[in-house]
mmCIF file of C-alpha atoms in Angstrom:
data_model
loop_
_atom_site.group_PDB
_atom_site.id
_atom_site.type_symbol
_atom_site.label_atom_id
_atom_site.label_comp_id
_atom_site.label_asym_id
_atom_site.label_seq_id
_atom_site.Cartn_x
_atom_site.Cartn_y
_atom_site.Cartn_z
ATOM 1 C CA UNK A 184 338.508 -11.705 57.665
ATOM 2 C CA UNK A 185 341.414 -12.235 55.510
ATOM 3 C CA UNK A 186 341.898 -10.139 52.506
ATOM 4 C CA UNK A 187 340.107 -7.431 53.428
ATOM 5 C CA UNK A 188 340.887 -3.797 53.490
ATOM 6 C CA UNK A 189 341.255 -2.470 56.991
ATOM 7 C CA UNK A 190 338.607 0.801 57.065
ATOM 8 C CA UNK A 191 340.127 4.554 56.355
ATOM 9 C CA UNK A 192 340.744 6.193 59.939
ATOM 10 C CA UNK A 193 338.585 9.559 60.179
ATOM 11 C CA UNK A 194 341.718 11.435 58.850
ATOM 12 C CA UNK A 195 342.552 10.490 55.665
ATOM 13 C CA UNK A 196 346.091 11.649 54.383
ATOM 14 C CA UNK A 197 347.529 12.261 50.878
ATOM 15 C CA UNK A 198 350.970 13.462 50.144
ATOM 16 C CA UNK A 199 352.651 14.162 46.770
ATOM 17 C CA UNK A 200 351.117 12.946 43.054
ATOM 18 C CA UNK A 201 348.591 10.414 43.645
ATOM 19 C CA UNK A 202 348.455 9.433 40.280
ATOM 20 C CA UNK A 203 345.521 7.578 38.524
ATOM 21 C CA UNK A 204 343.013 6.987 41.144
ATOM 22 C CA UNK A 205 339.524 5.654 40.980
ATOM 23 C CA UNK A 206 337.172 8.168 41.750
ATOM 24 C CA UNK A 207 334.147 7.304 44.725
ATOM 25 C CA UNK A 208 331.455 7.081 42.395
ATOM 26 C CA UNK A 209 328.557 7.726 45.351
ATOM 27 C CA UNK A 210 326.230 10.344 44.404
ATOM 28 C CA UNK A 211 327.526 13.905 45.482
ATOM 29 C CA UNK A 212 324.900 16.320 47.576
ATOM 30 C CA UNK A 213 324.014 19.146 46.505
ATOM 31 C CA UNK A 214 324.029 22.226 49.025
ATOM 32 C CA UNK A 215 321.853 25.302 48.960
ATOM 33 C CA UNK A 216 322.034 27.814 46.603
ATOM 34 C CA UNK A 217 324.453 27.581 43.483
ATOM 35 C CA UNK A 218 324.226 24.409 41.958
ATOM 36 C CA UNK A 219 327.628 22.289 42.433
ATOM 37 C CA UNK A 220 329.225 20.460 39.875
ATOM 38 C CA UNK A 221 332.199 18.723 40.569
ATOM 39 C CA UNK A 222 332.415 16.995 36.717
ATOM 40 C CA UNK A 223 333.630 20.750 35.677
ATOM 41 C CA UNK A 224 337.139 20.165 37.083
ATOM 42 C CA UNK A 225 337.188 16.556 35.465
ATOM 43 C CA UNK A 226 339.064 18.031 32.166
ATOM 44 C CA UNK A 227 341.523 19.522 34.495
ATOM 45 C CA UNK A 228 342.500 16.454 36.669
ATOM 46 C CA UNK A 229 342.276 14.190 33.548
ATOM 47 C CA UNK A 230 344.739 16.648 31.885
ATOM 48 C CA UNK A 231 346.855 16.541 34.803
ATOM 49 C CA UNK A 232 347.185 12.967 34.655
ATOM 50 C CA UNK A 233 346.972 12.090 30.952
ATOM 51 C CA UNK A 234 349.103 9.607 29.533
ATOM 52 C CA UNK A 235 347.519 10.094 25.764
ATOM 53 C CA UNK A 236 347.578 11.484 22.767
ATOM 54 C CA UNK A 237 348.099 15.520 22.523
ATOM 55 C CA UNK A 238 344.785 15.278 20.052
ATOM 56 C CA UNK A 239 342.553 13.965 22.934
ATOM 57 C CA UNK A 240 344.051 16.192 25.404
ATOM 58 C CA UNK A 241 343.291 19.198 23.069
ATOM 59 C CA UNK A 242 339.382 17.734 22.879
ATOM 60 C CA UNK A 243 339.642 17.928 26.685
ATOM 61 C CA UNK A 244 340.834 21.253 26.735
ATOM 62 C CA UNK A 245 337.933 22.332 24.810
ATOM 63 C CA UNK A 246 335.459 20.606 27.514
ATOM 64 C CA UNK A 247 336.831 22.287 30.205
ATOM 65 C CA UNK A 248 336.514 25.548 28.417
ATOM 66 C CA UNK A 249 333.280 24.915 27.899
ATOM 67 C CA UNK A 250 332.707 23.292 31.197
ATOM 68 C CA UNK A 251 333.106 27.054 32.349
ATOM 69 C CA UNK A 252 330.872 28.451 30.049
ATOM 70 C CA UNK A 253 327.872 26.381 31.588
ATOM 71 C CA UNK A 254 328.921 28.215 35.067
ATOM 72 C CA UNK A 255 328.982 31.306 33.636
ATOM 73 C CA UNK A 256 325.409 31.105 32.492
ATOM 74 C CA UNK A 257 324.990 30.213 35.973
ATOM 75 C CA UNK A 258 326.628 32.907 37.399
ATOM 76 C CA UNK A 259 325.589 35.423 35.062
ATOM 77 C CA UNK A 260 321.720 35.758 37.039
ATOM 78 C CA UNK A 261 324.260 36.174 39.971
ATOM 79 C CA UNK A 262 326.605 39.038 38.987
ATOM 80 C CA UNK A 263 323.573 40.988 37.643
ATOM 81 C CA UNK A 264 321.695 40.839 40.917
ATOM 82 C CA UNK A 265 324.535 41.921 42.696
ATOM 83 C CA UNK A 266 325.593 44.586 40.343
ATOM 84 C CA UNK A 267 321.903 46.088 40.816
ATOM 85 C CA UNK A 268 322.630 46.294 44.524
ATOM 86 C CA UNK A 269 326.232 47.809 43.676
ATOM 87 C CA UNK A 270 328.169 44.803 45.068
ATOM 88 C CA UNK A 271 330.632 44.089 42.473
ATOM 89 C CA UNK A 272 334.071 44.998 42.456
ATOM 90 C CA UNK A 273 337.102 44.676 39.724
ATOM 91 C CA UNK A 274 339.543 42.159 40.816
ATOM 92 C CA UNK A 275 342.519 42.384 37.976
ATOM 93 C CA UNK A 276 345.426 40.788 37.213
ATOM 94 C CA UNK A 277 347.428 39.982 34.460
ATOM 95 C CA UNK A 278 345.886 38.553 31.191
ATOM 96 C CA UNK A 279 347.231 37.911 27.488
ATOM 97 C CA UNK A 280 345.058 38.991 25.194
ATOM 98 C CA UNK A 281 345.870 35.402 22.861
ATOM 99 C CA UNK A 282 345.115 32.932 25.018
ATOM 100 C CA UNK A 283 341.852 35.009 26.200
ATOM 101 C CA UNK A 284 340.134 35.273 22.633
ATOM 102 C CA UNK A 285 341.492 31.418 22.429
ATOM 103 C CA UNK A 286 339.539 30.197 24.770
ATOM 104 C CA UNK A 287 336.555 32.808 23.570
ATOM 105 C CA UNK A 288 336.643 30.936 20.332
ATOM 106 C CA UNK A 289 336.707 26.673 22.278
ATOM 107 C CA UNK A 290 333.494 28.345 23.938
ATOM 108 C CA UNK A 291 331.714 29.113 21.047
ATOM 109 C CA UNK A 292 333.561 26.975 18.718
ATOM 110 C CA UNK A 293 330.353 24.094 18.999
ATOM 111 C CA UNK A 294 327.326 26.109 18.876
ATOM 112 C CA UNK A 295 328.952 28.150 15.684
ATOM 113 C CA UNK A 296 328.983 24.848 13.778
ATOM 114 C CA UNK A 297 325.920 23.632 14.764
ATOM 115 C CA UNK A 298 323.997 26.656 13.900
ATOM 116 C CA UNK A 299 325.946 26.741 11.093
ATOM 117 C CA UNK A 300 327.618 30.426 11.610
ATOM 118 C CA UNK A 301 331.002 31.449 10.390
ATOM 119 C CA UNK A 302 333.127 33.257 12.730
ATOM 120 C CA UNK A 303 335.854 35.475 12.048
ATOM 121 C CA UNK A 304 338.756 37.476 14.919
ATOM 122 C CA UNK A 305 340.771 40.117 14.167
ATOM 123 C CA UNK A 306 343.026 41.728 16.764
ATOM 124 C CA UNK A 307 345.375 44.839 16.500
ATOM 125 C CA UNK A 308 346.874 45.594 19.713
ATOM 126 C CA UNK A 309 350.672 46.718 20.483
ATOM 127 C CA UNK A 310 350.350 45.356 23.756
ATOM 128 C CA UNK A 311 348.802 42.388 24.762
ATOM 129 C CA UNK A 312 349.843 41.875 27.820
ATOM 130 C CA UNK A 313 347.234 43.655 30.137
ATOM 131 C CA UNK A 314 345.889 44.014 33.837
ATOM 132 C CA UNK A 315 341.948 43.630 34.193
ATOM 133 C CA UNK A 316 339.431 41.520 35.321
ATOM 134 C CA UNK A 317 338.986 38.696 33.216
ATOM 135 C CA UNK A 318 335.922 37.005 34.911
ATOM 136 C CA UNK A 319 334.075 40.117 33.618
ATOM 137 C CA UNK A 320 335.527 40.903 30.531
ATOM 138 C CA UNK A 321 334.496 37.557 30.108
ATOM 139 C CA UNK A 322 330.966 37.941 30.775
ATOM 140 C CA UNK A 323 330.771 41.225 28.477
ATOM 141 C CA UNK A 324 332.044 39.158 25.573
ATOM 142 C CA UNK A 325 330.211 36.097 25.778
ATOM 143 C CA UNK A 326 326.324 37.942 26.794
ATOM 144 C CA UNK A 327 327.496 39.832 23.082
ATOM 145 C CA UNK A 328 328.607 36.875 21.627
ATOM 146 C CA UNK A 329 325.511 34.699 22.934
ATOM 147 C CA UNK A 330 323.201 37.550 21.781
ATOM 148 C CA UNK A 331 325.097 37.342 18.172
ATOM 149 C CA UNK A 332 324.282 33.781 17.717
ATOM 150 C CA UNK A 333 320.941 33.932 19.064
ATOM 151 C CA UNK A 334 319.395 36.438 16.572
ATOM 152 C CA UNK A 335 321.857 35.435 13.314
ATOM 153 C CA UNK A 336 320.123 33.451 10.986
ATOM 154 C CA UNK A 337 321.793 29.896 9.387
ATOM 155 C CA UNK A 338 325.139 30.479 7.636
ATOM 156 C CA UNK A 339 325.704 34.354 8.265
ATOM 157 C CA UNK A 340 328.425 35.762 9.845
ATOM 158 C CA UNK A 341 329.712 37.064 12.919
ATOM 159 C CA UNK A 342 332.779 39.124 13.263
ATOM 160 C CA UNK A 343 334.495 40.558 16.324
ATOM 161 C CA UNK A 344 337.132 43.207 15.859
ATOM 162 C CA UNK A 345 339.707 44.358 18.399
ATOM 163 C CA UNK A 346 342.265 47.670 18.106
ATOM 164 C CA UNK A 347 344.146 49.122 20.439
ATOM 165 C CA UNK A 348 343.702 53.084 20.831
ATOM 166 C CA UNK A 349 345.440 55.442 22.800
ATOM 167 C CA UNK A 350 344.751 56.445 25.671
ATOM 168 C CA UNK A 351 344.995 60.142 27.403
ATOM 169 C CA UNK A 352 345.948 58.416 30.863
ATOM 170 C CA UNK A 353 349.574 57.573 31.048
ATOM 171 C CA UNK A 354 350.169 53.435 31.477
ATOM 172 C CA UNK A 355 346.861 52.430 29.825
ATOM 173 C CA UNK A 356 345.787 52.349 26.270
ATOM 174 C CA UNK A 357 341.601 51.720 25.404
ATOM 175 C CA UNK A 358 340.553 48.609 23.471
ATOM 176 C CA UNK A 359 337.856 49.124 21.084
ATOM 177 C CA UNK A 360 335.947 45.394 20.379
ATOM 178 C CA UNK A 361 333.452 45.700 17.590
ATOM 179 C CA UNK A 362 331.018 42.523 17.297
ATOM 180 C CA UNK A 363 329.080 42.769 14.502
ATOM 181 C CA UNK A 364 325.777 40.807 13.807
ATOM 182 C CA UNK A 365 324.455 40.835 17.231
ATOM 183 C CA UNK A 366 321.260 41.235 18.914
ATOM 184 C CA UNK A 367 320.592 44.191 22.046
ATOM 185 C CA UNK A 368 318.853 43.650 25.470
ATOM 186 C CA UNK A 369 321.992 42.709 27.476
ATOM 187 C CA UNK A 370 321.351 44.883 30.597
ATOM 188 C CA UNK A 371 324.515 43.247 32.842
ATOM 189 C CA UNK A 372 326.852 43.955 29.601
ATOM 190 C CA UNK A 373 325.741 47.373 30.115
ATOM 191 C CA UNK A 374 326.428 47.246 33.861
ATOM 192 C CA UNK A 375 329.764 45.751 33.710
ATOM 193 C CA UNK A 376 331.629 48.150 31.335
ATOM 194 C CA UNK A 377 330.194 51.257 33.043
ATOM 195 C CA UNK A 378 331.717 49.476 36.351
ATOM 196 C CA UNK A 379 334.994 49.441 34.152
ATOM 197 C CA UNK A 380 335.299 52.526 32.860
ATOM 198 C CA UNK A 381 333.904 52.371 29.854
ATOM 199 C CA UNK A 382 331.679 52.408 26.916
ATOM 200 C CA UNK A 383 329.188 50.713 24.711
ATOM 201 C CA UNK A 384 327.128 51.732 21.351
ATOM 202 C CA UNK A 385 324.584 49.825 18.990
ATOM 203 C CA UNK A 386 324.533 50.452 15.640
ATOM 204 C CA UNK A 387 321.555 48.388 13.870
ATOM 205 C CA UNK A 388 320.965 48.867 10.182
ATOM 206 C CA UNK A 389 317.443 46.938 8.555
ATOM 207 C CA UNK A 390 318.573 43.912 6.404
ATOM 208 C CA UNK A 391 322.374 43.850 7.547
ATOM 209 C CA UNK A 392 322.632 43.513 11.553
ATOM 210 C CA UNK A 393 323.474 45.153 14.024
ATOM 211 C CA UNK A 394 327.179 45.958 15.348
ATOM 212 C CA UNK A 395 328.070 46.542 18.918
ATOM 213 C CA UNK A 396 331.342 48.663 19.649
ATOM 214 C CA UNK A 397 332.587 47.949 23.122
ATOM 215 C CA UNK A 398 335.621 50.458 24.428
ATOM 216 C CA UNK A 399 337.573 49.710 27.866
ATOM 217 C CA UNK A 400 340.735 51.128 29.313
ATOM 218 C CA UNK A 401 343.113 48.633 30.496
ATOM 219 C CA UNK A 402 347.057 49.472 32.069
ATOM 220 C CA UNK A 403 349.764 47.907 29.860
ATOM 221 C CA UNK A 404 352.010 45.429 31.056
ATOM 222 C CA UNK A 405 355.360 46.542 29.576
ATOM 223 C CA UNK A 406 358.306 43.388 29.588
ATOM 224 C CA UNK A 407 359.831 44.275 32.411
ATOM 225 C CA UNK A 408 356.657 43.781 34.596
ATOM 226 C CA UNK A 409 355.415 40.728 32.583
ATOM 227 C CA UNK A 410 359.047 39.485 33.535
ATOM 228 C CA UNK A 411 358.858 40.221 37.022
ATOM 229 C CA UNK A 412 354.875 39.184 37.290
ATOM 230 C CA UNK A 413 355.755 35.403 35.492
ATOM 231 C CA UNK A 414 358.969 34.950 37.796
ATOM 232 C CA UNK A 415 356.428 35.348 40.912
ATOM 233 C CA UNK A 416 353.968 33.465 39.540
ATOM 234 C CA UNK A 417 356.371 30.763 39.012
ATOM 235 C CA UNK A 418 358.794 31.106 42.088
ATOM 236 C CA UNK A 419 356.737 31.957 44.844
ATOM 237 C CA UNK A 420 354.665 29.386 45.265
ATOM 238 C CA UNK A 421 357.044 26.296 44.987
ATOM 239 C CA UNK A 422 358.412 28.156 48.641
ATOM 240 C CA UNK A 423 355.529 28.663 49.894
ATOM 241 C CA UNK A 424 354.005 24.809 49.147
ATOM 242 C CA UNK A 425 357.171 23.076 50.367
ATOM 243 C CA UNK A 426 355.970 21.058 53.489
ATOM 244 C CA UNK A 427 352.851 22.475 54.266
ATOM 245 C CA UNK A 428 349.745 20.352 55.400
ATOM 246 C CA UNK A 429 346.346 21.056 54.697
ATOM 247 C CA UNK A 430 343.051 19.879 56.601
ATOM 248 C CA UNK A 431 340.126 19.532 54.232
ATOM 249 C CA UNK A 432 336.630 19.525 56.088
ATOM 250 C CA UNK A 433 334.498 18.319 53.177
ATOM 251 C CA UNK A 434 331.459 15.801 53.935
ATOM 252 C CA UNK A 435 331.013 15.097 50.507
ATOM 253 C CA UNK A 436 333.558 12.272 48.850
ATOM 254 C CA UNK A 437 333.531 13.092 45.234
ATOM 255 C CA UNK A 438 334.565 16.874 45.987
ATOM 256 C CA UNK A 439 336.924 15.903 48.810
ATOM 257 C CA UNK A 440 338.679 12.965 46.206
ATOM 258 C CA UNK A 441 339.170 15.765 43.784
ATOM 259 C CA UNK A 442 339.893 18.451 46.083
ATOM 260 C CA UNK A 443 342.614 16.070 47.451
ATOM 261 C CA UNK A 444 344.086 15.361 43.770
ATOM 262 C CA UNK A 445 344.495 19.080 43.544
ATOM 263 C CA UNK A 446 346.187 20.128 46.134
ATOM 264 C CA UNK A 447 348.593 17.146 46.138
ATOM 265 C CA UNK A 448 349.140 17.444 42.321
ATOM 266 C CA UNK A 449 350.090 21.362 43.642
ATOM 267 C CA UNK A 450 352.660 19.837 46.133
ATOM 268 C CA UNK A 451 350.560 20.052 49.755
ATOM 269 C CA UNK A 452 350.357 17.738 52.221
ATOM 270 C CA UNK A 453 346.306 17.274 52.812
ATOM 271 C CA UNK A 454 344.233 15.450 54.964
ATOM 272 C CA UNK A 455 340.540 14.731 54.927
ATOM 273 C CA UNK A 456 337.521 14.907 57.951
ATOM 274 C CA UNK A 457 334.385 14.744 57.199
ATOM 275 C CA UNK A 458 332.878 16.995 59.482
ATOM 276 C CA UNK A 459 333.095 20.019 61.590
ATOM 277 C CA UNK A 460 333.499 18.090 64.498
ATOM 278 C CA UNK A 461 336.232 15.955 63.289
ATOM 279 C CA UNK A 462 337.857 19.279 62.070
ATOM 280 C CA UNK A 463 337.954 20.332 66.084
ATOM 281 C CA UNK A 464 339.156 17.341 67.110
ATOM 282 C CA UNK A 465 342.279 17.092 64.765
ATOM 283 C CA UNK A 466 342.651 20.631 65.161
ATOM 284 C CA UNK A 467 342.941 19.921 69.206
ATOM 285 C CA UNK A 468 344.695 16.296 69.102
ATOM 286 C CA UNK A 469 347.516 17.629 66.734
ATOM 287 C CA UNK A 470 350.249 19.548 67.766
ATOM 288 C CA UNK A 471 350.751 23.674 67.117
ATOM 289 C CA UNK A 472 352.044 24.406 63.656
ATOM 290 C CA UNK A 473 351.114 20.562 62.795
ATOM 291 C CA UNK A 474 348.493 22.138 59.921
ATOM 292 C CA UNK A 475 349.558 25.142 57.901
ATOM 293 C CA UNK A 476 345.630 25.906 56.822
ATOM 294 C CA UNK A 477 342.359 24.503 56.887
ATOM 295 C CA UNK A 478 339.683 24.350 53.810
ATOM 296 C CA UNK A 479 336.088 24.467 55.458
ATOM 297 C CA UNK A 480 333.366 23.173 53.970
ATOM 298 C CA UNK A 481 329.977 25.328 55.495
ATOM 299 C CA UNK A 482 327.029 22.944 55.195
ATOM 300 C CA UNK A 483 328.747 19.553 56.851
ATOM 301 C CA UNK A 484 326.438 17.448 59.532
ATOM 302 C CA UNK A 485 326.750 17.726 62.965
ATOM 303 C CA UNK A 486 328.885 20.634 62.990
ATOM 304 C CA UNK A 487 328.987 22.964 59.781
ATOM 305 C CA UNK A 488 331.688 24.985 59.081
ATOM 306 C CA UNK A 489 330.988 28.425 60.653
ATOM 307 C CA UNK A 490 330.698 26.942 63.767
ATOM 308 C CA UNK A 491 333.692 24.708 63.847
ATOM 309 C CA UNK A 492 335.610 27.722 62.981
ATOM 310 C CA UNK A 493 334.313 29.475 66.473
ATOM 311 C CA UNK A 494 335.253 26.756 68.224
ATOM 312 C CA UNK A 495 338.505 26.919 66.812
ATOM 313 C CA UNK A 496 338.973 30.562 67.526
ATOM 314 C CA UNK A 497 338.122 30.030 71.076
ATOM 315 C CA UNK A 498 340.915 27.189 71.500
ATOM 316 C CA UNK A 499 344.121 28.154 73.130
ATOM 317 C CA UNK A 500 347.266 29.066 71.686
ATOM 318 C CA UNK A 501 348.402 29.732 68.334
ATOM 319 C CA UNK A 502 346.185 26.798 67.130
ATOM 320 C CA UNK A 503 343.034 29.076 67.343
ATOM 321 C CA UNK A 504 345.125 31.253 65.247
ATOM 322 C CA UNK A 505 345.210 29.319 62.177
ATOM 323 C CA UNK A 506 344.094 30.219 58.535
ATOM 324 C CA UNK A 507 341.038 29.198 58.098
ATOM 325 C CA UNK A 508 338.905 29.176 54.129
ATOM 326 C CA UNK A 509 335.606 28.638 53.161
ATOM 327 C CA UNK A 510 335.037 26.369 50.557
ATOM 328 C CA UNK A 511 331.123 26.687 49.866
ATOM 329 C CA UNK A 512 328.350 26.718 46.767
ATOM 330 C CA UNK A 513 327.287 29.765 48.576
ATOM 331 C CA UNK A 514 328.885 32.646 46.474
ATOM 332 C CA UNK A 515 326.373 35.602 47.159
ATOM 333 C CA UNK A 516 328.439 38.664 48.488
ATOM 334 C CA UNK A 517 326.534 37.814 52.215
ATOM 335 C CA UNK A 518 327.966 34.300 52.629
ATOM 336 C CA UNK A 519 331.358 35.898 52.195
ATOM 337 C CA UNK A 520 330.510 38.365 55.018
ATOM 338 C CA UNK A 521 329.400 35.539 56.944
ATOM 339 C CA UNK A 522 332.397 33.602 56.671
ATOM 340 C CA UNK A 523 334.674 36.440 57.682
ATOM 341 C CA UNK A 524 331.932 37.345 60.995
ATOM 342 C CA UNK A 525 332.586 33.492 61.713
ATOM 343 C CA UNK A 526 336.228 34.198 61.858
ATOM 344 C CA UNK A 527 337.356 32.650 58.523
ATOM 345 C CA UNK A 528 340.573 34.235 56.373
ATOM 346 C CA UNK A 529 338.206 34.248 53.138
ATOM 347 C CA UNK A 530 336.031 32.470 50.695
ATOM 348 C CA UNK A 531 336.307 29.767 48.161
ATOM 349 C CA UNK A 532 333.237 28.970 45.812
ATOM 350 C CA UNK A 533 332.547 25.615 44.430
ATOM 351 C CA UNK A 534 332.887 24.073 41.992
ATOM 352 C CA UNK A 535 336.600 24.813 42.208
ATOM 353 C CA UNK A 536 338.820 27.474 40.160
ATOM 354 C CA UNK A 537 342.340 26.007 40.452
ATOM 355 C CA UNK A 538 343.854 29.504 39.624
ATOM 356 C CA UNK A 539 341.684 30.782 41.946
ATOM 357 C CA UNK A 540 342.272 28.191 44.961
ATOM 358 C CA UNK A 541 346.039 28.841 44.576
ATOM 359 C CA UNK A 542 345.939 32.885 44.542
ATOM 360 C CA UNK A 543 343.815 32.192 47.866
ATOM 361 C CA UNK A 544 346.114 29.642 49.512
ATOM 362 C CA UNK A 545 349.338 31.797 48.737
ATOM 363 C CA UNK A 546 347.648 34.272 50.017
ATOM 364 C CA UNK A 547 346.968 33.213 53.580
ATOM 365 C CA UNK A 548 349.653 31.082 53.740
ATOM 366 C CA UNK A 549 353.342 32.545 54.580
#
């Protein structure tokens, strides 16, 4: 009939900025296990491709912030489970100790003012330019912080407090956070900064609060490192992107659309199946070296994504040789093993941490 749209082909391709694109508005499907949510990476695609004004654009900086502080309640039931069964290891790199109270304060910014608390941050540090893990320094400081403005009453006060100590071990210095004005009972707080090496004391006094004093040792970044750390951060990857194709296996089209917009907006060639069976077949019909990596959805129909990678192991040549990365809800410490037994490179959750996606892909891809 004329005027109509001829139907997408099974691969779908999309190369360089997309631009403003309407979004499939059919209702995504949730998988097992943790909840997805592909709204949370709506700030960051809107931010990507705002056109205006740098007051709205702060507002949606502020809901992505706290976009992630929804997952980390989430994730917090998680990280305590596995820290009971001693599954949790530090993964650091390099953090700025600004920009992390910064987006401490977006997080908390709301519920302050509508419990009507007054919040005040004081830092002291020589350096703050550190190496740790931020994800968990995270979740020590909001659990305190979410304790604080649980248990203080309308218009008091909350205060946190950071100083920079020395330290006896050469490179590092401790960091001594006191939050005052807090409640206890915060057992994967606990947990967490024994895992890093350090220490935690309540001090509760009737008819004033109570004051929590939080001390971890972190290595110091000194310039020349920061220097050297930024210029990678910032060089590598615009070598590593140039030219490369991606094949996304993703049977939802919500979280393939923005999955797509990502990794264009990053500079990859990427092209879309919806299956695990489609994933073989492009894998076969294409040519060696024709895709660079493939992103795996696990729970697809007809073929999920651990065994579309077996098949693709099993297929001759250097195509059964090709990096291959989860991309799954799934983000219990056995679905990673699981991904590696199927003969996957590693393990993306969902719902998407661009940071994280593009320390993965640089990883994996040379």
């Amino acid at each position: 009939m004329a005027g109509r749209k001829p139907k997408p082909t099974a691969v779908k391709e999309l190369e360089g900025n997309p631009g403003k694109r309407k979004l499939n508005k059919k209702e995504p499907k949730p998988e097992k296990g943790m909840p997805e949510c592909p709204e949370w990476l709506m700030p960051e695609v809107l931010q990507a491709h705002w056109n205006g004004d740098e007051s709205s654009k702060k507002y949606l900086s502020k809901l992505e912030d706290s976009s992630r502080f929804l997952m980390f309640l989430l994730n917090n039931a998680i990280e305590l489970a596995n820290l009971e069964k001693g599954l949790v290891t530090l993964k650091e790199s390099l953090a700025n100790a600004d920009r992390f109270f910064e987006m401490m304060d977006a997080i908390i910014e709301g519920t302050m003012k509508e419990r009507n608390l007054h919040f005040s941050r004081n830092i002291h540090m020589e350096h703050l330019n550190v190496m740790c893990d931020t994800m968990k320094l995270r979740t020590i400081f909001l659990n305190v912080l979410s304790n604080s403005i649980k248990y203080t009453p309308s218009g008091g006060c909350i205060s946190l407090n950071l100083e920079e100590i020395p330290s006896d071990k050469e490179g590092y210095a401790l960091y001594k956070s006191v939050i005052s004005d807090t409640g206890i009972g915060m057992p994967v707080v606990k947990k967490l900064v024994e895992l890093m090496g350090g220490s935690i004391t309540v001090e509760s006094t009737l008819g004033k609060g109570t004051s929590v004093t939080v001390i971890l040792p972190h290595r110091i970044v000194e310039r020349d490192e920061l220097l050297k750390l930024t210029k990678l951060q910032s060089d590598i990857p615009i070598k590593m992107i140039e030219d490369k194709r991606i094949l996304l296996a993703e049977d939802n089209d919500l979280n393939a659309e923005i999955a797509m917009m990502i990794l264009s907006d990053i500079g990859f060639i990427c092209e879309h199946v919806i299956d695990g069976t489609e994933a073989v077949a492009a894998i076969e019909n294409k040519p060696e070296g024709y895709y660079d990596l493939i992103l795996m959805d696990i729970q697809m129909p007809i073929l999920d994504g651990y065994k579309a990678t077996r098949i693709i192991r099993q297929i001759e040549g250097e195509k059964s040789q090709i990096p291959i990365l989860a991309m799954t809800a799934n983000v219990m410490e056995e679905d990673k093993r699981m991904a590696l037994a199927a003969g996957m490179n590693g393990h993306i959750a969902k719902p998407i941490d661009v940071d994280r996606l593009m320390d993965v892909l640089f990883s994996v891809i040379e």
